[in-house]
Coordinates of C-alpha atoms in Angstrom, one line a residue:
X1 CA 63.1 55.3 26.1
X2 CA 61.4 57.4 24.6
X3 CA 56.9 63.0 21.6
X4 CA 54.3 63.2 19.6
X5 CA 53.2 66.4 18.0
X6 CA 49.3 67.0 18.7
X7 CA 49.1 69.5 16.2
X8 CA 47.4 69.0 12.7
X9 CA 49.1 68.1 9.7
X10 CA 50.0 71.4 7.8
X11 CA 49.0 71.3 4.0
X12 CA 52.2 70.7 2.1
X13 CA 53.1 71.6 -1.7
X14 CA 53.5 67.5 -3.5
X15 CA 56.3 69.3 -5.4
X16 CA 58.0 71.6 -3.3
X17 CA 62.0 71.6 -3.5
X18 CA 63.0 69.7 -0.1
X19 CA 65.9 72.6 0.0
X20 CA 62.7 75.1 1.5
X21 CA 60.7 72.3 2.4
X22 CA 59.5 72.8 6.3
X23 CA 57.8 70.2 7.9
X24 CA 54.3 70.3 9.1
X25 CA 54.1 70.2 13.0
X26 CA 52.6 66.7 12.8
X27 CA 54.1 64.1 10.6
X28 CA 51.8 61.2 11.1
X29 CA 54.5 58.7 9.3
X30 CA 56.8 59.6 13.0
X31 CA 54.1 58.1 14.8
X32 CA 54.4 54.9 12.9
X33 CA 57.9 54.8 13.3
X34 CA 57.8 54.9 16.5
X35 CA 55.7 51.8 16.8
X36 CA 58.1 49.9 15.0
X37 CA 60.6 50.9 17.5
X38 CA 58.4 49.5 19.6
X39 CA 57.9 46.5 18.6
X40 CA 61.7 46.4 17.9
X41 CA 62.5 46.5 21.5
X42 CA 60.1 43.8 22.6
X43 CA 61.5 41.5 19.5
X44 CA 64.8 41.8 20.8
X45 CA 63.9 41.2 24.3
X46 CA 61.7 37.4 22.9
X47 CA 64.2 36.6 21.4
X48 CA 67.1 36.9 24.0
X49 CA 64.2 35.2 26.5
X50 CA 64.2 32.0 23.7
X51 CA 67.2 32.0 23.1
X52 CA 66.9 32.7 19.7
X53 CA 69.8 35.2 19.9
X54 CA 72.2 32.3 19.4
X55 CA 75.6 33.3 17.0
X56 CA 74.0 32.9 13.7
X57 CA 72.8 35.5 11.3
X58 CA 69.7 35.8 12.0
X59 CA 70.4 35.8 16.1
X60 CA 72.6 38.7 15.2
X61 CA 69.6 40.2 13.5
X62 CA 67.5 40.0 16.3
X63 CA 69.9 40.9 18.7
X64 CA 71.2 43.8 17.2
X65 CA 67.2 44.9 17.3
X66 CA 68.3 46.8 20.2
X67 CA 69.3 49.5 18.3
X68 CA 65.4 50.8 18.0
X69 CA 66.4 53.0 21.3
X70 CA 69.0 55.2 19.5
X71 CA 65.4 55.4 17.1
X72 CA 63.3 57.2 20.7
X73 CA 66.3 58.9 21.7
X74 CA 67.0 60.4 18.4
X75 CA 62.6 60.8 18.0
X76 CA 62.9 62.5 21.3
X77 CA 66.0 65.0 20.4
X78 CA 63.8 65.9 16.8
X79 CA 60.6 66.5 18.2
X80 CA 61.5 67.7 21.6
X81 CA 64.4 70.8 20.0
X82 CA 62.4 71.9 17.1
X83 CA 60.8 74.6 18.9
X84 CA 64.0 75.9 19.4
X85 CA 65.2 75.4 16.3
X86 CA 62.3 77.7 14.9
X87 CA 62.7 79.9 17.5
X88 CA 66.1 80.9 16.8
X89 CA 65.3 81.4 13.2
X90 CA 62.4 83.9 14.4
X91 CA 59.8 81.5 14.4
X92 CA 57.7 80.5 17.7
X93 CA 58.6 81.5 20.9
X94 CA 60.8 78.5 22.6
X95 CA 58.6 76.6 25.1
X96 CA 58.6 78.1 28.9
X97 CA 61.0 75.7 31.4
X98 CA 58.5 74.6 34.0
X99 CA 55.6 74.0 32.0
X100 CA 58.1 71.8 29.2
X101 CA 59.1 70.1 32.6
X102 CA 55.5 69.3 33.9
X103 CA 54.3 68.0 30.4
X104 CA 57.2 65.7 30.5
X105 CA 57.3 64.8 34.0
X106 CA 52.9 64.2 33.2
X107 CA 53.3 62.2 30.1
X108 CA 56.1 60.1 31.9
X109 CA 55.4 59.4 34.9
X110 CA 51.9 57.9 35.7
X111 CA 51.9 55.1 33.6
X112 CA 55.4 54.5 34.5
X113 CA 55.0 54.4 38.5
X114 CA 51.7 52.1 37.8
X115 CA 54.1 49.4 36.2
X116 CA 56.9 49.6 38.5
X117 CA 54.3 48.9 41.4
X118 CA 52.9 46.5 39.7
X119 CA 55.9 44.4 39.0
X120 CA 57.4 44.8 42.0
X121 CA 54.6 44.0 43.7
X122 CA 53.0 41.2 41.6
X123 CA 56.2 39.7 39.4
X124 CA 57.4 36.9 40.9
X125 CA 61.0 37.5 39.8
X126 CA 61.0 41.0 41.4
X127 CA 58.6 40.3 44.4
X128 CA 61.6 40.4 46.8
X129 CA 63.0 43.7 45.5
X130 CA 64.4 45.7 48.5
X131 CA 63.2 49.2 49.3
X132 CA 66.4 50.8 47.6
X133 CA 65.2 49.0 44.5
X134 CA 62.2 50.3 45.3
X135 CA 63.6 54.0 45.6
X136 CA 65.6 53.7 42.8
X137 CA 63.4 52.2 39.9
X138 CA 60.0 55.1 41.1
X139 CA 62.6 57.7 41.1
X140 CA 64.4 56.8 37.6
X141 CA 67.5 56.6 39.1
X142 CA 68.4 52.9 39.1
X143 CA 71.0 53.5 36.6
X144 CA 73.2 55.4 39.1
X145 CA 72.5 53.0 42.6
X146 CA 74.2 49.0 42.2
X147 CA 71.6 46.2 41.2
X148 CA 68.8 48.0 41.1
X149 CA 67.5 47.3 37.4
X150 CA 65.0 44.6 38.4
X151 CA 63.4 41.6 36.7
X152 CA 60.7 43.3 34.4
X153 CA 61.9 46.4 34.6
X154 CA 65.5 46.1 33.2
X155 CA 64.3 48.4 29.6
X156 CA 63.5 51.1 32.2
X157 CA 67.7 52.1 31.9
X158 CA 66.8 53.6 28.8
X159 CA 64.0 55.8 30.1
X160 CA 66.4 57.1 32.8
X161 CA 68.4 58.0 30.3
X162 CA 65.7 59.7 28.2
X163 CA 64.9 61.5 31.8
X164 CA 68.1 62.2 31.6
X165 CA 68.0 64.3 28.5
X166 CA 64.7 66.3 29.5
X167 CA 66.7 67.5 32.5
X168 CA 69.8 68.4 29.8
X169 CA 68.0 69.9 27.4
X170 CA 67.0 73.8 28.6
X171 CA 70.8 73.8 29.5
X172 CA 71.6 73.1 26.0
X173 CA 69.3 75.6 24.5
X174 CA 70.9 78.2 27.4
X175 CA 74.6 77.0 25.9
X176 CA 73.3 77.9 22.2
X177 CA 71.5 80.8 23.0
X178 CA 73.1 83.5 21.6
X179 CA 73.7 81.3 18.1
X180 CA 70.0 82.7 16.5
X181 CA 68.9 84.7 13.3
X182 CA 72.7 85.0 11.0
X183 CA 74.2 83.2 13.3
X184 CA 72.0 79.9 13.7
X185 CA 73.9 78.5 10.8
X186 CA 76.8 77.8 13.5
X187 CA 74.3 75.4 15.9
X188 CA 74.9 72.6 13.9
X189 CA 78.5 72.1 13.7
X190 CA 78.5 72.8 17.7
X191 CA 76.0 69.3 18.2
X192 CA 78.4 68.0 15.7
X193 CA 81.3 68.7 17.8
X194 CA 79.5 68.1 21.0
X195 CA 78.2 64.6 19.3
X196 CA 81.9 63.6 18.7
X197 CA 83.4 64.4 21.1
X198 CA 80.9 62.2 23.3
X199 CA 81.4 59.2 21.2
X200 CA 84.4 58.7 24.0
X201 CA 82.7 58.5 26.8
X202 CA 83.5 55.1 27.3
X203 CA 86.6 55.5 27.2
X204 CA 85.5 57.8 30.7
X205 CA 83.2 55.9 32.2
X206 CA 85.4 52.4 32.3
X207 CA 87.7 54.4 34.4
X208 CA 85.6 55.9 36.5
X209 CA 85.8 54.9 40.5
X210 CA 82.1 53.4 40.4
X211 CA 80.3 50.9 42.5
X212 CA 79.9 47.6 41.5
X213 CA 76.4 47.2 39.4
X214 CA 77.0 50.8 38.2
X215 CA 77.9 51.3 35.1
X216 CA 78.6 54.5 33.4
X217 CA 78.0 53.8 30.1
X218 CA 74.4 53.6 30.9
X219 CA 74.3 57.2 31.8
X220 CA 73.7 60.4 29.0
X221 CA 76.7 60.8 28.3
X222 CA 77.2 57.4 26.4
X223 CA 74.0 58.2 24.0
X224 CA 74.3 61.6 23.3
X225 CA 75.2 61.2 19.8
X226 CA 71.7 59.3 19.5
X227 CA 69.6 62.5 20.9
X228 CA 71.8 64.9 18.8
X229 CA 70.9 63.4 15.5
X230 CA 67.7 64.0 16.6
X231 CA 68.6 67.8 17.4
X232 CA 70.8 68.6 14.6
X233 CA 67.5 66.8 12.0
X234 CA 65.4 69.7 13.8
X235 CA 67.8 72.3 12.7
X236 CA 68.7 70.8 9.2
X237 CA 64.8 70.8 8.8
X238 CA 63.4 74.3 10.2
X239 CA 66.9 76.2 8.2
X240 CA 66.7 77.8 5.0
X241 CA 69.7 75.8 3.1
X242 CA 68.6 77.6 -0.1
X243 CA 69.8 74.1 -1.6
X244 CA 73.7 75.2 -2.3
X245 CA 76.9 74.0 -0.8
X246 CA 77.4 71.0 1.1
X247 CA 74.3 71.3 3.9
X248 CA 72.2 71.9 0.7
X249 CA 73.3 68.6 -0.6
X250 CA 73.1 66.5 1.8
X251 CA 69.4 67.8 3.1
X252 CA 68.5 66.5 -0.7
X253 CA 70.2 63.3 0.0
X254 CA 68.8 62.6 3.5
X255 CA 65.3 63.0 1.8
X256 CA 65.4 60.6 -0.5
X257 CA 63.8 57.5 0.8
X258 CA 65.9 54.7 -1.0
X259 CA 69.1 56.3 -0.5
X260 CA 68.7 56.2 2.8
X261 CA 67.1 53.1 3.3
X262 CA 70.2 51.3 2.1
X263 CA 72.3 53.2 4.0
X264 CA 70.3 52.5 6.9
X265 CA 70.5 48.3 5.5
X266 CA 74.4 48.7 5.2
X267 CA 74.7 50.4 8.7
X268 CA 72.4 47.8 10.5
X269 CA 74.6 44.8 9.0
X270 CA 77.8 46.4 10.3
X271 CA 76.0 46.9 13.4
X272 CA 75.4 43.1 13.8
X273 CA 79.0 42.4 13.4
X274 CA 81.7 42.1 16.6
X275 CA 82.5 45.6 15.5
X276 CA 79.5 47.0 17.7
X277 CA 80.2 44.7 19.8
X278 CA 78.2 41.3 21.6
X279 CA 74.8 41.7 22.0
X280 CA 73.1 41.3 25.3
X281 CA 74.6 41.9 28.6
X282 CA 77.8 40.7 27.8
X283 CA 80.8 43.4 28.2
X284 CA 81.6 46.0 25.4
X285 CA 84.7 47.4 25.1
X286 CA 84.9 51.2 24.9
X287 CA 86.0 51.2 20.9
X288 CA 83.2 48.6 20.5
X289 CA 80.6 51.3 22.6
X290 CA 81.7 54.2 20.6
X291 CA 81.2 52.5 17.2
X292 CA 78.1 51.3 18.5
X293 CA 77.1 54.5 19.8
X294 CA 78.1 56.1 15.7
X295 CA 76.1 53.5 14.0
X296 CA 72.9 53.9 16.1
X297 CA 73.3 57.8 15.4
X298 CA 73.3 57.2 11.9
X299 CA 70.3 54.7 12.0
X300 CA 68.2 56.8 14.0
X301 CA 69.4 59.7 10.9
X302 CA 68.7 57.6 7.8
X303 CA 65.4 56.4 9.0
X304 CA 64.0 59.5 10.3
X305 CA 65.4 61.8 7.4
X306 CA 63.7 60.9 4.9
X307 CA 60.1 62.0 7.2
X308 CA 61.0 64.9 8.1
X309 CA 62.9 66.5 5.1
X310 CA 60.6 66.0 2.2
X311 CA 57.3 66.5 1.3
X312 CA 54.7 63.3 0.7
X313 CA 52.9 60.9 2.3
X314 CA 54.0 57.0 3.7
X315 CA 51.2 55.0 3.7
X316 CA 52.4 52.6 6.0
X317 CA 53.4 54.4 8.9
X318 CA 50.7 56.8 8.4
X319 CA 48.0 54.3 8.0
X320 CA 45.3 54.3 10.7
X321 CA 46.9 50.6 12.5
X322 CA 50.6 52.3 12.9
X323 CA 48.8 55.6 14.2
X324 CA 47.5 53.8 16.8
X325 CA 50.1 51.7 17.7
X326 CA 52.7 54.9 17.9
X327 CA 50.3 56.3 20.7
X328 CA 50.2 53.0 22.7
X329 CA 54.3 52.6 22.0
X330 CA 55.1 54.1 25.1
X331 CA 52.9 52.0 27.1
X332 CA 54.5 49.1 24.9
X333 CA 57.7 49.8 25.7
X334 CA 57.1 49.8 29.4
X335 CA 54.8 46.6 30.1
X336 CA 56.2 44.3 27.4
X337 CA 58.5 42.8 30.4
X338 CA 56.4 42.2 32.7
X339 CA 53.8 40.8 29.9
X340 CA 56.6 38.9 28.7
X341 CA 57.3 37.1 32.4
X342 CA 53.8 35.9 32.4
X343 CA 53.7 34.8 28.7
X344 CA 56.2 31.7 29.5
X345 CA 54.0 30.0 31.8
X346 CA 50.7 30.7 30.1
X347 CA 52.1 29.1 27.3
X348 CA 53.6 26.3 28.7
X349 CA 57.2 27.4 28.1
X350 CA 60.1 27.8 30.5
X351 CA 62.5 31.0 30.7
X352 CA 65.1 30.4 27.8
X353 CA 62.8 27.7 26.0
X354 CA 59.8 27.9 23.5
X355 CA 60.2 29.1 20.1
X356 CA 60.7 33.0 19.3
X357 CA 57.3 33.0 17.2
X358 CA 55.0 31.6 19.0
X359 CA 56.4 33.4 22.2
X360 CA 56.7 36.3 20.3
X361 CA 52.9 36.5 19.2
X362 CA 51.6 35.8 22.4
X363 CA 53.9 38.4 23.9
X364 CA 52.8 41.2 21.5
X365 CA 48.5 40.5 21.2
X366 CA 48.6 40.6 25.4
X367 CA 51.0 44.1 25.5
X368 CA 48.9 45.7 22.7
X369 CA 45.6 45.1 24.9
X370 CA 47.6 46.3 28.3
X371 CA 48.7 49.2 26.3
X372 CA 46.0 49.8 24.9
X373 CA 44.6 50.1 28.5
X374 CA 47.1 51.4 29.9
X375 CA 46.9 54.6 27.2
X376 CA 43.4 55.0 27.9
X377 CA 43.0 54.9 31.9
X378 CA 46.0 56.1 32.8
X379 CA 48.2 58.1 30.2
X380 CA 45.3 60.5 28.4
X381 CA 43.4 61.0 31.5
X382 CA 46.4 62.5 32.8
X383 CA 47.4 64.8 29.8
X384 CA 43.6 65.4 29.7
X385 CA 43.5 66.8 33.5
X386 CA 46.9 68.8 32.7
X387 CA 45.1 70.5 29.9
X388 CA 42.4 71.3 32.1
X389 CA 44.2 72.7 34.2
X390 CA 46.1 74.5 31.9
X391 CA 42.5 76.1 30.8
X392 CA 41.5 76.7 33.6
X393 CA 44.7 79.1 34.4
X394 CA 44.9 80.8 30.8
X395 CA 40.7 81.6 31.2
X396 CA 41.5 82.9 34.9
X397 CA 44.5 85.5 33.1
X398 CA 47.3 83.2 34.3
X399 CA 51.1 84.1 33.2
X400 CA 50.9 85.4 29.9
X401 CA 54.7 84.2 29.2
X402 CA 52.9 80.4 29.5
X403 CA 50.0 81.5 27.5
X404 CA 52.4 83.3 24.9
X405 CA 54.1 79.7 24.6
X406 CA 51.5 77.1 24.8
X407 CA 51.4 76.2 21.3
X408 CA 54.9 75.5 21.2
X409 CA 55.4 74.0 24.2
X410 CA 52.4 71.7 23.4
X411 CA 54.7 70.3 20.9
X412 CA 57.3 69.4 22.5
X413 CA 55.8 68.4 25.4
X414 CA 53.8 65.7 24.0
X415 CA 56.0 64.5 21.8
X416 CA 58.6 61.9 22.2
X417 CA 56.9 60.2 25.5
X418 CA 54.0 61.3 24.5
X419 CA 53.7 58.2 22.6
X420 CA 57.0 57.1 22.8
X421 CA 60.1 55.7 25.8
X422 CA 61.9 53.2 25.2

């Protein structure tokens, strides 16, 4: 479901230790990674729709592709905390509530209400939605009222979610407020706590008293882990480790791109076995959800990692193509559906036929163009006006608490959704 930073890439020493290495506040390589998280969601979704996702290898592969939303939630924890990970080191001022709150609420919501209204008024397969559906899917909230996730808009659980975790997230910087200057140190082995002790959640929510078509492992609880690797990466990168003891040595590891990337290899292929669980909508037991929910943490760790903690430059994310694609993900992420209901018919396939390529490039050239359009008359027009209007209050003497704050809050609040929901 699922910010990016608009400030401008910092100057960096090539050959800096990554034990005082500190990020700059734009890392154009997140951006990238974000598209491929992207792209990841809508793969998985072809190739469920082709049935491509079939008990072989390779159908495990692309199944298990749904793991790229433990990637935005874990984007969304980094870039969204950092603030207030700097902050309680004596950096920046953390951002002010209500205007984190209206940038998210303005980078999430317009594009968002455009697509539910669209498919629900135009999709054939979720024409004949009722007005609780209705309710449910404009207000985010179709995760907590039966059978309301929708034809075409069935992704949108994980941007409840994500909603979920803007709402959570003051609170948790209230909770850790007094854990600043000598004392930040103690932050990260209270998300690491917090982060375990939500990996049984399941083990809650299958025996909670809910309606039928609720499910409460679709709620922020369940995912948690995926937003705190996110969270604790922001204070792993903005501390001073000094490079000793244990948090020393494994900031050096995390930043070391080959390391990680076969960790991140082994932990996918586990991932794809019954250990995680089926893929699809089939049920998952609660061990099966909590493993699930520990291998997606670690993903979302060993892929991000090795951007944020060391200096240098990735060509591939960073490269001009990726850029752009990171800051049309989020508009990916929410029209691939309903792109993907009318790609069947325009290419002569029926639901659960065609083959995954051909499917699959149609699916993606058609959401790039919507998304590309969808970016530039709906989504940057509206940060564009908030901005405005943000001048427009600072040059009139507005609250100097909000000026003091606008840099910082800029960052987080065009961050993760900012480019970004899964």
């Amino acid at each position: 479901m699922p910010e990016r930073l608009t400030a401008r890439v910092a100057s960096s020493p090539m050959h800096a230790p990554t034990s005082s290495f500190r990020p700059p506040r734009f890392i154009p390589a997140l951006e990238g990674m974000r598209a491929l998280a992207a792209l990841g969601v809508l793969t998985t979704h072809v190739a469920f729709q082709t049935r491509s996702v079939d008990g072989s290898v390779m159908g495990a592969i692309w199944g298990r592709l749904d793991l790229a939303v433990a990637l935005f939630f874990a984007l969304s924890g980094f870039l969204l905390w950092r603030p207030h990970a700097d902050a309680a080191r004596g950096g920046r001022p953390a951002p002010g509530v209500r205007r984190y709150l209206r940038h998210r609420a303005v980078r999430i919501l317009p594009a968002y209400v455009v697509v539910v209204v669209v498919v629900l008024a135009l999709v054939p397969a979720a024409r004949g939605a009722n007005a609780t559906a209705w309710f449910a899917n404009l207000t985010l909230l179709q995760v907590y009222v039966p059978y309301t996730l929708v034809a075409g808009l069935t992704q949108m659980w994980s941007l409840a979610v994500e909603v979920s975790f803007y709402a959570a997230l003051p609170l948790l910087a209230w909770f850790l407020v007094r854990l600043r200057g000598s004392r930040a140190r103690w932050r990260v082995p209270v998300m690491l706590v917090v982060a375990v002790v939500s990996l049984g959640w399941a083990f809650v929510a299958h025996r909670l008293p809910l309606a039928d078509g609720v499910s409460g492992t679709l709620w922020l609880p369940g995912y948690l882990p995926w937003f705190l690797a996110g969270t604790i990466l922001a204070e792993v990168a903005v501390s001073d480790s000094g490079g000793h003891g244990l948090g020393g040595r494994l900031r050096r590891l995390s930043a070391r791109r080959v390391p990680m990337a076969v960790v991140a290899v082994v932990v996918y292929a586990v991932a794809c076995t019954p250990v995680a669980g089926p893929s699809g909508l089939a049920a998952v037991s609660a061990p099966q959800f909590a493993v699930k929910t520990a291998l997606g943490a670690l993903l979302g760790w060993t892929l991000l990692a090795p951007l944020v903690l060391a200096p240098g430059h990735h060509r591939f994310l960073a490269s001009a193509t990726m850029q752009t694609l990171g800051r049309w993900s989020y508009a990916i992420f929410i029209w691939h559906l309903a792109v993907l209901a009318v790609v069947f018919p325009l290419v002569g396939f029926a639901l659960f036929g065609g083959t995954m390529w051909s499917v699959w490039l149609v699916t993606v050239v058609v959401t790039v163009g919507v998304s590309a359009a969808s970016y530039g008359l709906v989504e940057e027009p509206a940060r564009r006006a908030m901005r405005d209007r943000e001048r427009r209050g600072r040059d009139r003497g507005g609250d100097s608490t909000t000026v003091a704050s606008a840099a910082t809050a800029t960052s987080a609040g065009s961050v993760t959704h900012q480019s970004n929901p899964v």
